[in-house]
Structure formats: C-alpha cells, structure tokens
Amino acid sequence: RLPLSVQNSKLPKISAKLTPLMINRNQLILIQHDDAVPLWAASARAFMSCVTHPWCLTDEILGNQIASGISRFLFPDEPSAPCWVEIDNPRCSLEKREWFFFCERYDIDMAQCMKQILSNATDASAHDPVKETIAMLATGAGLGSSRCRFAHECQMCLFEIADETWRQQRPSQMRQWINDRARSEILSVSDGILETYVVDERRSGQCPLPYTRRAEAITILRGLSTLQLSSPSPKHHLQQLFRRLCDCANSGDAILRHHTQQVLHTHPFSPSALT
C-alpha cells in the first residue's frame, strides 16, 4: 500500500506506461500453465488496478493516454482473438475456443473498469477522457453477435450509469453530465439494435434468428423497462424509441412482445410520439 500522495502522482503515470505492454495479445503458450499468464494479460490487470484510482483522469494528457490505451486494447486495428461467429462454428478448434474465452474475460473486466472510472470521476476530472470512456462503452455495446458477451457487459454498464439512482449516489456536475451522456448513448444503441432485429426478423420469415440476436434484443428491452430517468416526464427521453417499440410489439416472438409491453407500461408515451 502506497501513501495517498504517491498514489495520486505515480499511478496515472504507471498506467500510461503499461498500455504498450497490454495491447499485443499474440502470446498463446503461457495460458496453458495454471500459474502463468501472458505479459499482456498481467499488464492489463495492473493497468486496471491503476486506472480505477480516483485521480487518474485529473491530468488531461495522462487521461487521454489512458483512454487511448483502453481503446487500443479493446478495439485493435487487427484483432488477435477470433470473434463469436468463428467460435460458434463446430469446426473451431479447442485451442481457439480457449483463447477466445481467455481474451473475452479480460474484455469484460475492462468494461467493468471503464464503469468504475466513470463512477470515480469528479468535477476535477478532465472532460475529454471521460467523454471517450463513455464512447468506448457505447462502441462495445453495439458490437452485437461478433462479441456478444462483451457487448452485453457494455450495455449493462451503460444502463447502470444512465439510471437516475447512479447519479444520486454522489451528486456533482460531472456525474450529472456523465449520466446524461450515458443515457443518450444507450438510447441510441438500443434504437439501432432493435431496428436491426425487427428488420432481420421480417426478412427471415418463419426461420428464427440466432439465439444471441434474440437474447440481445430482450436484454435491451429489459434494460429499458427498469431504467429510472431523472426527468419528471421520462417518456420525453424515450420518445425517439416509440416507433421502434411499436415494431417490437408486433414481433412474432411472444417473449419479445411481453418485454416490449413492459417498457411501454413503465414509460407511457404521449400522443406527440406519433407525430
């Protein structure tokens, strides 16, 4: 345990230096040993421990370096791990499956790390790194079936941050701004996911869509139905989703219709939503 003054000055710099070490996942052999992990995985763990410190985003330059490191870790130009579609193929090798799930665990933990970064943000935090962190959660939330579990985690993180109870835990201007931004992002992501699902369901006819697609749509509807909003008139924030919800209410999937009705019951819409 380091003194608080040392933590405040050193941890952000340490986290910035760890980013080059954690972005290269092309190290397979060490994960076959129970007592060892690849260098990138150990670096990622250390990085996540550092950046959850409340003072990591107070310096804008270091904060931007941290956000850039997370982005390069989660969304590399050349992904080293296979996507879910490949893993779902019966011909996929056991080694590839193990590597996918190993990498996925770190992606999910990084999503939780980003949520903690936002929870720790104060009025002294730099604006741009906070904005970029929210944007990365939104990017992850929209990945869909290519990285479905990671996408699910990002969706849950955004729903939690967008909720009114999250804002009230420690009221501040920065927390209010994060809450508003997260709400805007998750509603936009929800709109895109539900729109794509409805269109693909119509095109598929009698052939059901893959389980992951259906599960994602249901997750979004559940999140919307439990979302508590700060406005005295919550329907105002969900107005943009009204027509999409109407499409879901006419879905051929009974469970999807049920969850859509729950959203409409929780957030009743005004007649102006029809215009």
C-alpha positions as a LaTeX table, in Angstrom:
\begin{tabular}{lrrr}
\hline
Residue & $x$ (\AA) & $y$ (\AA) & $z$ (\AA) \\
\hline
Arg1 & 0.00 & 0.00 & 0.00 \\
Leu2 & 1.43 & 3.34 & $-1.07$ \\
Pro3 & 0.80 & 6.68 & 0.65 \\
Leu4 & $-2.09$ & 8.58 & $-0.91$ \\
Ser5 & 0.19 & 11.36 & $-2.17$ \\
Val6 & 2.33 & 8.79 & $-4.00$ \\
Gln7 & $-0.74$ & 7.12 & $-5.48$ \\
Asn8 & $-2.03$ & 10.45 & $-6.78$ \\
Ser9 & 1.22 & 11.30 & $-8.52$ \\
Lys10 & 2.50 & 7.92 & $-9.68$ \\
Leu11 & $-0.42$ & 5.64 & $-10.57$ \\
Pro12 & $-1.60$ & 7.64 & $-13.60$ \\
Lys13 & 1.95 & 7.65 & $-14.99$ \\
Ile14 & 2.36 & 3.92 & $-14.34$ \\
Ser15 & $-0.92$ & 3.13 & $-16.10$ \\
Ala16 & 0.19 & 5.14 & $-19.16$ \\
Lys17 & 3.44 & 3.15 & $-19.31$ \\
Leu18 & 1.56 & $-0.16$ & $-19.10$ \\
Thr19 & $-0.51$ & 0.47 & $-22.23$ \\
Pro20 & 2.16 & $-0.60$ & $-24.79$ \\
Leu21 & 2.60 & $-3.89$ & $-22.92$ \\
Met22 & $-1.06$ & $-4.89$ & $-22.87$ \\
Ile23 & $-2.12$ & $-4.28$ & $-26.48$ \\
Asn24 & $-0.26$ & $-7.26$ & $-28.01$ \\
Arg25 & $-2.28$ & $-10.43$ & $-27.42$ \\
Asn26 & $-0.26$ & $-12.68$ & $-29.74$ \\
Gln27 & 1.17 & $-14.76$ & $-26.90$ \\
Leu28 & $-0.57$ & $-18.10$ & $-26.70$ \\
Ile29 & 1.65 & $-20.62$ & $-24.97$ \\
Leu30 & 1.70 & $-19.28$ & $-21.43$ \\
Ile31 & $-2.03$ & $-19.65$ & $-20.86$ \\
Gln32 & $-1.57$ & $-23.43$ & $-20.86$ \\
His33 & 0.10 & $-23.15$ & $-17.44$ \\
Asp34 & $-2.06$ & $-22.68$ & $-14.38$ \\
Asp35 & 0.46 & $-20.40$ & $-12.64$ \\
Ala36 & 1.29 & $-18.06$ & $-15.52$ \\
Val37 & $-0.39$ & $-15.67$ & $-17.90$ \\
Pro38 & 0.83 & $-13.78$ & $-20.99$ \\
Leu39 & 2.61 & $-10.48$ & $-20.45$ \\
Trp40 & $-0.29$ & $-8.55$ & $-21.99$ \\
Ala41 & $-2.75$ & $-10.12$ & $-19.52$ \\
Ala42 & $-0.60$ & $-9.36$ & $-16.48$ \\
Ser43 & $-0.11$ & $-5.81$ & $-17.77$ \\
Ala44 & $-3.85$ & $-5.39$ & $-18.32$ \\
Arg45 & $-4.56$ & $-6.47$ & $-14.73$ \\
Ala46 & $-2.03$ & $-3.98$ & $-13.39$ \\
Phe47 & $-3.41$ & $-1.29$ & $-15.69$ \\
Met48 & $-6.98$ & $-1.84$ & $-14.46$ \\
Ser49 & $-5.82$ & $-1.62$ & $-10.85$ \\
Cys50 & $-4.11$ & 1.71 & $-11.55$ \\
Val51 & $-6.79$ & 3.46 & $-13.60$ \\
Thr52 & $-9.59$ & 2.83 & $-11.11$ \\
His53 & $-7.80$ & 5.24 & $-8.77$ \\
Pro54 & $-9.97$ & 8.38 & $-8.44$ \\
Trp55 & $-7.21$ & 10.77 & $-9.52$ \\
Cys56 & $-6.25$ & 9.06 & $-12.76$ \\
Leu57 & $-8.26$ & 11.39 & $-15.01$ \\
Thr58 & $-7.43$ & 14.73 & $-13.39$ \\
Asp59 & $-4.49$ & 15.29 & $-15.76$ \\
Glu60 & $-5.86$ & 15.67 & $-19.30$ \\
Ile61 & $-2.72$ & 14.44 & $-21.09$ \\
Leu62 & $-2.38$ & 11.31 & $-18.96$ \\
Gly63 & $-6.16$ & 10.83 & $-19.04$ \\
Asn64 & $-6.13$ & 10.85 & $-22.83$ \\
Gln65 & $-3.26$ & 8.35 & $-22.84$ \\
Ile66 & $-5.24$ & 6.06 & $-20.55$ \\
Ala67 & $-8.37$ & 6.31 & $-22.73$ \\
Ser68 & $-6.26$ & 5.66 & $-25.84$ \\
Gly69 & $-4.73$ & 2.59 & $-24.19$ \\
Ile70 & $-8.15$ & 1.15 & $-23.38$ \\
Ser71 & $-9.32$ & 1.80 & $-26.93$ \\
Arg72 & $-6.28$ & 0.06 & $-28.46$ \\
Phe73 & $-6.75$ & $-2.87$ & $-26.08$ \\
Leu74 & $-10.45$ & $-3.39$ & $-26.79$ \\
Phe75 & $-10.65$ & $-2.31$ & $-30.44$ \\
Pro76 & $-7.32$ & $-3.10$ & $-32.14$ \\
Asp77 & $-6.89$ & $-2.49$ & $-35.86$ \\
Glu78 & $-6.03$ & $-6.17$ & $-36.30$ \\
Pro79 & $-7.89$ & $-8.31$ & $-33.72$ \\
Ser80 & $-5.75$ & $-11.17$ & $-32.41$ \\
Ala81 & $-8.69$ & $-13.12$ & $-30.95$ \\
Pro82 & $-11.45$ & $-14.77$ & $-33.04$ \\
Cys83 & $-14.99$ & $-13.42$ & $-32.98$ \\
Trp84 & $-18.05$ & $-15.21$ & $-31.61$ \\
Val85 & $-19.21$ & $-16.29$ & $-35.07$ \\
Glu86 & $-15.97$ & $-18.26$ & $-35.52$ \\
Ile87 & $-16.24$ & $-19.82$ & $-32.06$ \\
Asp88 & $-19.82$ & $-20.87$ & $-32.73$ \\
Asn89 & $-18.62$ & $-22.91$ & $-35.72$ \\
Pro90 & $-18.49$ & $-26.65$ & $-34.82$ \\
Arg91 & $-15.20$ & $-26.91$ & $-36.73$ \\
Cys92 & $-13.49$ & $-24.37$ & $-34.47$ \\
Ser93 & $-10.53$ & $-25.92$ & $-32.63$ \\
Leu94 & $-10.45$ & $-26.29$ & $-28.85$ \\
Glu95 & $-7.32$ & $-24.14$ & $-28.64$ \\
Lys96 & $-9.06$ & $-21.30$ & $-30.47$ \\
Arg97 & $-12.09$ & $-21.53$ & $-28.22$ \\
Glu98 & $-9.93$ & $-21.44$ & $-25.10$ \\
Trp99 & $-8.03$ & $-18.42$ & $-26.44$ \\
Phe100 & $-11.28$ & $-16.61$ & $-27.27$ \\
Phe101 & $-12.76$ & $-17.10$ & $-23.80$ \\
Phe102 & $-9.47$ & $-16.15$ & $-22.14$ \\
Cys103 & $-9.36$ & $-12.86$ & $-24.09$ \\
Glu104 & $-13.07$ & $-12.26$ & $-23.60$ \\
Arg105 & $-12.70$ & $-12.40$ & $-19.83$ \\
Tyr106 & $-10.25$ & $-9.51$ & $-19.95$ \\
Asp107 & $-12.52$ & $-7.53$ & $-22.29$ \\
Ile108 & $-15.42$ & $-7.91$ & $-19.86$ \\
Asp109 & $-13.23$ & $-6.88$ & $-16.93$ \\
Met110 & $-12.10$ & $-3.82$ & $-18.89$ \\
Ala111 & $-15.75$ & $-2.84$ & $-19.43$ \\
Gln112 & $-16.24$ & $-3.03$ & $-15.66$ \\
Cys113 & $-13.07$ & $-0.99$ & $-15.26$ \\
Met114 & $-14.48$ & 1.75 & $-17.52$ \\
Lys115 & $-17.64$ & 1.83 & $-15.44$ \\
Gln116 & $-15.52$ & 2.26 & $-12.31$ \\
Ile117 & $-13.52$ & 5.05 & $-13.96$ \\
Leu118 & $-16.76$ & 6.90 & $-14.65$ \\
Ser119 & $-18.03$ & 6.24 & $-11.13$ \\
Asn120 & $-14.83$ & 7.75 & $-9.71$ \\
Ala121 & $-14.94$ & 10.84 & $-11.94$ \\
Thr122 & $-15.28$ & 14.15 & $-10.15$ \\
Asp123 & $-15.63$ & 17.78 & $-11.18$ \\
Ala124 & $-11.81$ & 17.87 & $-11.23$ \\
Ser125 & $-11.62$ & 15.13 & $-13.89$ \\
Ala126 & $-10.58$ & 16.03 & $-17.43$ \\
His127 & $-13.57$ & 16.18 & $-19.77$ \\
Asp128 & $-12.19$ & 14.52 & $-22.90$ \\
Pro129 & $-11.04$ & 11.20 & $-21.30$ \\
Val130 & $-14.41$ & 10.86 & $-19.57$ \\
Lys131 & $-16.23$ & 11.51 & $-22.85$ \\
Glu132 & $-14.03$ & 8.97 & $-24.65$ \\
Thr133 & $-14.68$ & 6.34 & $-21.95$ \\
Ile134 & $-18.43$ & 6.67 & $-22.41$ \\
Ala135 & $-17.99$ & 6.47 & $-26.19$ \\
Met136 & $-15.99$ & 3.24 & $-25.85$ \\
Leu137 & $-18.74$ & 1.64 & $-23.76$ \\
Ala138 & $-21.22$ & 2.67 & $-26.47$ \\
Thr139 & $-19.00$ & 1.18 & $-29.18$ \\
Gly140 & $-18.72$ & $-2.08$ & $-27.25$ \\
Ala141 & $-22.47$ & $-2.14$ & $-26.60$ \\
Gly142 & $-23.15$ & $-2.05$ & $-30.33$ \\
Leu143 & $-20.85$ & $-4.91$ & $-31.34$ \\
Gly144 & $-23.68$ & $-7.45$ & $-31.25$ \\
Ser145 & $-23.07$ & $-11.07$ & $-32.19$ \\
Ser146 & $-19.39$ & $-10.61$ & $-33.08$ \\
Arg147 & $-18.52$ & $-10.20$ & $-29.38$ \\
Cys148 & $-21.86$ & $-10.81$ & $-27.72$ \\
Arg149 & $-20.80$ & $-11.24$ & $-24.07$ \\
Phe150 & $-18.58$ & $-8.19$ & $-24.12$ \\
Ala151 & $-21.36$ & $-6.23$ & $-25.84$ \\
His152 & $-23.81$ & $-7.39$ & $-23.18$ \\
Glu153 & $-21.47$ & $-6.19$ & $-20.40$ \\
Cys154 & $-21.10$ & $-2.77$ & $-22.04$ \\
Gln155 & $-24.88$ & $-2.49$ & $-22.40$ \\
Met156 & $-25.38$ & $-3.30$ & $-18.71$ \\
Cys157 & $-22.72$ & $-0.76$ & $-17.69$ \\
Leu158 & $-24.39$ & 1.98 & $-19.75$ \\
Phe159 & $-27.84$ & 1.18 & $-18.38$ \\
Glu160 & $-26.47$ & 1.38 & $-14.84$ \\
Ile161 & $-24.72$ & 4.71 & $-15.41$ \\
Ala162 & $-27.74$ & 6.16 & $-17.25$ \\
Asp163 & $-30.02$ & 5.35 & $-14.32$ \\
Glu164 & $-31.17$ & 8.13 & $-12.01$ \\
Thr165 & $-30.09$ & 6.20 & $-8.89$ \\
Trp166 & $-26.47$ & 6.17 & $-10.13$ \\
Arg167 & $-26.47$ & 9.97 & $-10.43$ \\
Gln168 & $-27.92$ & 10.39 & $-6.94$ \\
Gln169 & $-25.24$ & 8.29 & $-5.25$ \\
Arg170 & $-22.77$ & 11.19 & $-5.30$ \\
Pro171 & $-24.30$ & 14.28 & $-6.93$ \\
Ser172 & $-21.93$ & 16.54 & $-8.89$ \\
Gln173 & $-21.87$ & 18.41 & $-12.16$ \\
Met174 & $-19.56$ & 15.84 & $-13.75$ \\
Arg175 & $-21.73$ & 12.94 & $-12.58$ \\
Gln176 & $-24.83$ & 14.67 & $-13.99$ \\
Trp177 & $-23.06$ & 15.16 & $-17.31$ \\
Ile178 & $-21.94$ & 11.51 & $-17.40$ \\
Asn179 & $-25.47$ & 10.39 & $-16.54$ \\
Asp180 & $-26.97$ & 12.46 & $-19.37$ \\
Arg181 & $-24.33$ & 11.33 & $-21.86$ \\
Ala182 & $-24.71$ & 7.66 & $-20.96$ \\
Arg183 & $-28.49$ & 7.94 & $-21.32$ \\
Ser184 & $-28.14$ & 9.42 & $-24.78$ \\
Glu185 & $-25.69$ & 6.70 & $-25.82$ \\
Ile186 & $-27.67$ & 3.73 & $-24.52$ \\
Leu187 & $-30.89$ & 5.01 & $-26.11$ \\
Ser188 & $-29.08$ & 5.39 & $-29.43$ \\
Val189 & $-27.57$ & 1.90 & $-29.14$ \\
Ser190 & $-30.97$ & 0.46 & $-28.16$ \\
Asp191 & $-32.61$ & 2.08 & $-31.17$ \\
Gly192 & $-30.04$ & 0.59 & $-33.54$ \\
Ile193 & $-30.19$ & $-2.91$ & $-32.03$ \\
Leu194 & $-33.99$ & $-3.06$ & $-32.04$ \\
Glu195 & $-34.24$ & $-1.63$ & $-35.54$ \\
Thr196 & $-31.82$ & $-4.23$ & $-36.93$ \\
Tyr197 & $-33.59$ & $-7.03$ & $-35.07$ \\
Val198 & $-37.04$ & $-6.07$ & $-36.40$ \\
Val199 & $-35.78$ & $-5.76$ & $-39.99$ \\
Asp200 & $-33.93$ & $-9.09$ & $-39.86$ \\
Glu201 & $-36.86$ & $-10.86$ & $-38.21$ \\
Arg202 & $-39.15$ & $-9.76$ & $-41.04$ \\
Arg203 & $-36.65$ & $-10.88$ & $-43.65$ \\
Ser204 & $-36.14$ & $-14.27$ & $-42.02$ \\
Gly205 & $-39.83$ & $-15.20$ & $-42.32$ \\
Gln206 & $-40.53$ & $-18.45$ & $-40.49$ \\
Cys207 & $-36.84$ & $-19.05$ & $-39.78$ \\
Pro208 & $-35.98$ & $-17.85$ & $-36.25$ \\
Leu209 & $-33.00$ & $-15.56$ & $-35.75$ \\
Pro210 & $-29.93$ & $-16.87$ & $-33.86$ \\
Tyr211 & $-30.25$ & $-17.14$ & $-30.09$ \\
Thr212 & $-27.66$ & $-14.41$ & $-29.49$ \\
Arg213 & $-29.66$ & $-11.90$ & $-31.55$ \\
Arg214 & $-32.87$ & $-12.64$ & $-29.68$ \\
Ala215 & $-31.11$ & $-12.53$ & $-26.30$ \\
Glu216 & $-29.59$ & $-9.15$ & $-27.13$ \\
Ala217 & $-32.96$ & $-7.63$ & $-28.08$ \\
Ile218 & $-34.53$ & $-8.97$ & $-24.87$ \\
Thr219 & $-31.62$ & $-7.59$ & $-22.81$ \\
Ile220 & $-32.19$ & $-4.14$ & $-24.30$ \\
Leu221 & $-35.92$ & $-4.24$ & $-23.61$ \\
Arg222 & $-35.36$ & $-5.39$ & $-20.03$ \\
Gly223 & $-32.87$ & $-2.58$ & $-19.52$ \\
Leu224 & $-35.31$ & $-0.01$ & $-20.89$ \\
Ser225 & $-38.14$ & $-1.27$ & $-18.71$ \\
Thr226 & $-36.13$ & $-0.85$ & $-15.49$ \\
Leu227 & $-34.36$ & 2.40 & $-16.44$ \\
Gln228 & $-35.14$ & 5.19 & $-13.99$ \\
Leu229 & $-34.80$ & 8.65 & $-15.52$ \\
Ser230 & $-34.27$ & 11.99 & $-13.83$ \\
Ser231 & $-36.80$ & 13.91 & $-15.89$ \\
Pro232 & $-40.27$ & 14.45 & $-14.36$ \\
Ser233 & $-41.53$ & 13.17 & $-17.70$ \\
Pro234 & $-39.44$ & 10.04 & $-18.54$ \\
Lys235 & $-41.32$ & 9.46 & $-21.78$ \\
His236 & $-39.59$ & 12.53 & $-23.22$ \\
His237 & $-36.24$ & 10.69 & $-23.24$ \\
Leu238 & $-37.68$ & 7.57 & $-24.81$ \\
Gln239 & $-39.79$ & 9.32 & $-27.41$ \\
Gln240 & $-37.29$ & 8.51 & $-30.14$ \\
Leu241 & $-37.82$ & 4.79 & $-29.48$ \\
Phe242 & $-41.61$ & 4.82 & $-29.69$ \\
Arg243 & $-41.95$ & 3.63 & $-33.30$ \\
Arg244 & $-39.26$ & 1.01 & $-32.75$ \\
Leu245 & $-41.14$ & $-0.31$ & $-29.74$ \\
Cys246 & $-44.33$ & $-0.44$ & $-31.78$ \\
Asp247 & $-42.49$ & $-2.65$ & $-34.28$ \\
Cys248 & $-41.30$ & $-4.91$ & $-31.45$ \\
Ala249 & $-44.85$ & $-5.11$ & $-30.09$ \\
Asn250 & $-45.85$ & $-6.68$ & $-33.42$ \\
Ser251 & $-43.00$ & $-9.20$ & $-33.35$ \\
Gly252 & $-43.72$ & $-12.86$ & $-33.95$ \\
Asp253 & $-41.79$ & $-13.67$ & $-30.75$ \\
Ala254 & $-44.13$ & $-13.80$ & $-27.73$ \\
Ile255 & $-41.35$ & $-13.17$ & $-25.20$ \\
Leu256 & $-40.14$ & $-10.14$ & $-27.14$ \\
Arg257 & $-43.70$ & $-8.78$ & $-27.22$ \\
His258 & $-44.01$ & $-9.30$ & $-23.46$ \\
His259 & $-40.86$ & $-7.31$ & $-22.68$ \\
Thr260 & $-41.91$ & $-4.58$ & $-25.12$ \\
Gln261 & $-45.21$ & $-4.25$ & $-23.26$ \\
Gln262 & $-43.26$ & $-3.91$ & $-20.02$ \\
Val263 & $-41.33$ & $-0.97$ & $-21.46$ \\
Leu264 & $-44.49$ & 0.72 & $-22.70$ \\
His265 & $-46.15$ & 0.14 & $-19.33$ \\
Thr266 & $-43.18$ & 1.57 & $-17.39$ \\
His267 & $-42.71$ & 4.57 & $-19.68$ \\
Pro268 & $-46.11$ & 5.57 & $-21.12$ \\
Phe269 & $-45.87$ & 7.75 & $-24.21$ \\
Ser270 & $-47.74$ & 10.90 & $-25.09$ \\
Pro271 & $-49.73$ & 11.29 & $-28.35$ \\
Ser272 & $-46.95$ & 13.56 & $-29.66$ \\
Ala273 & $-44.80$ & 10.43 & $-30.10$ \\
Leu274 & $-46.98$ & 9.55 & $-33.06$ \\
Thr275 & $-46.06$ & 12.70 & $-34.96$ \\
\hline
\end{tabular}
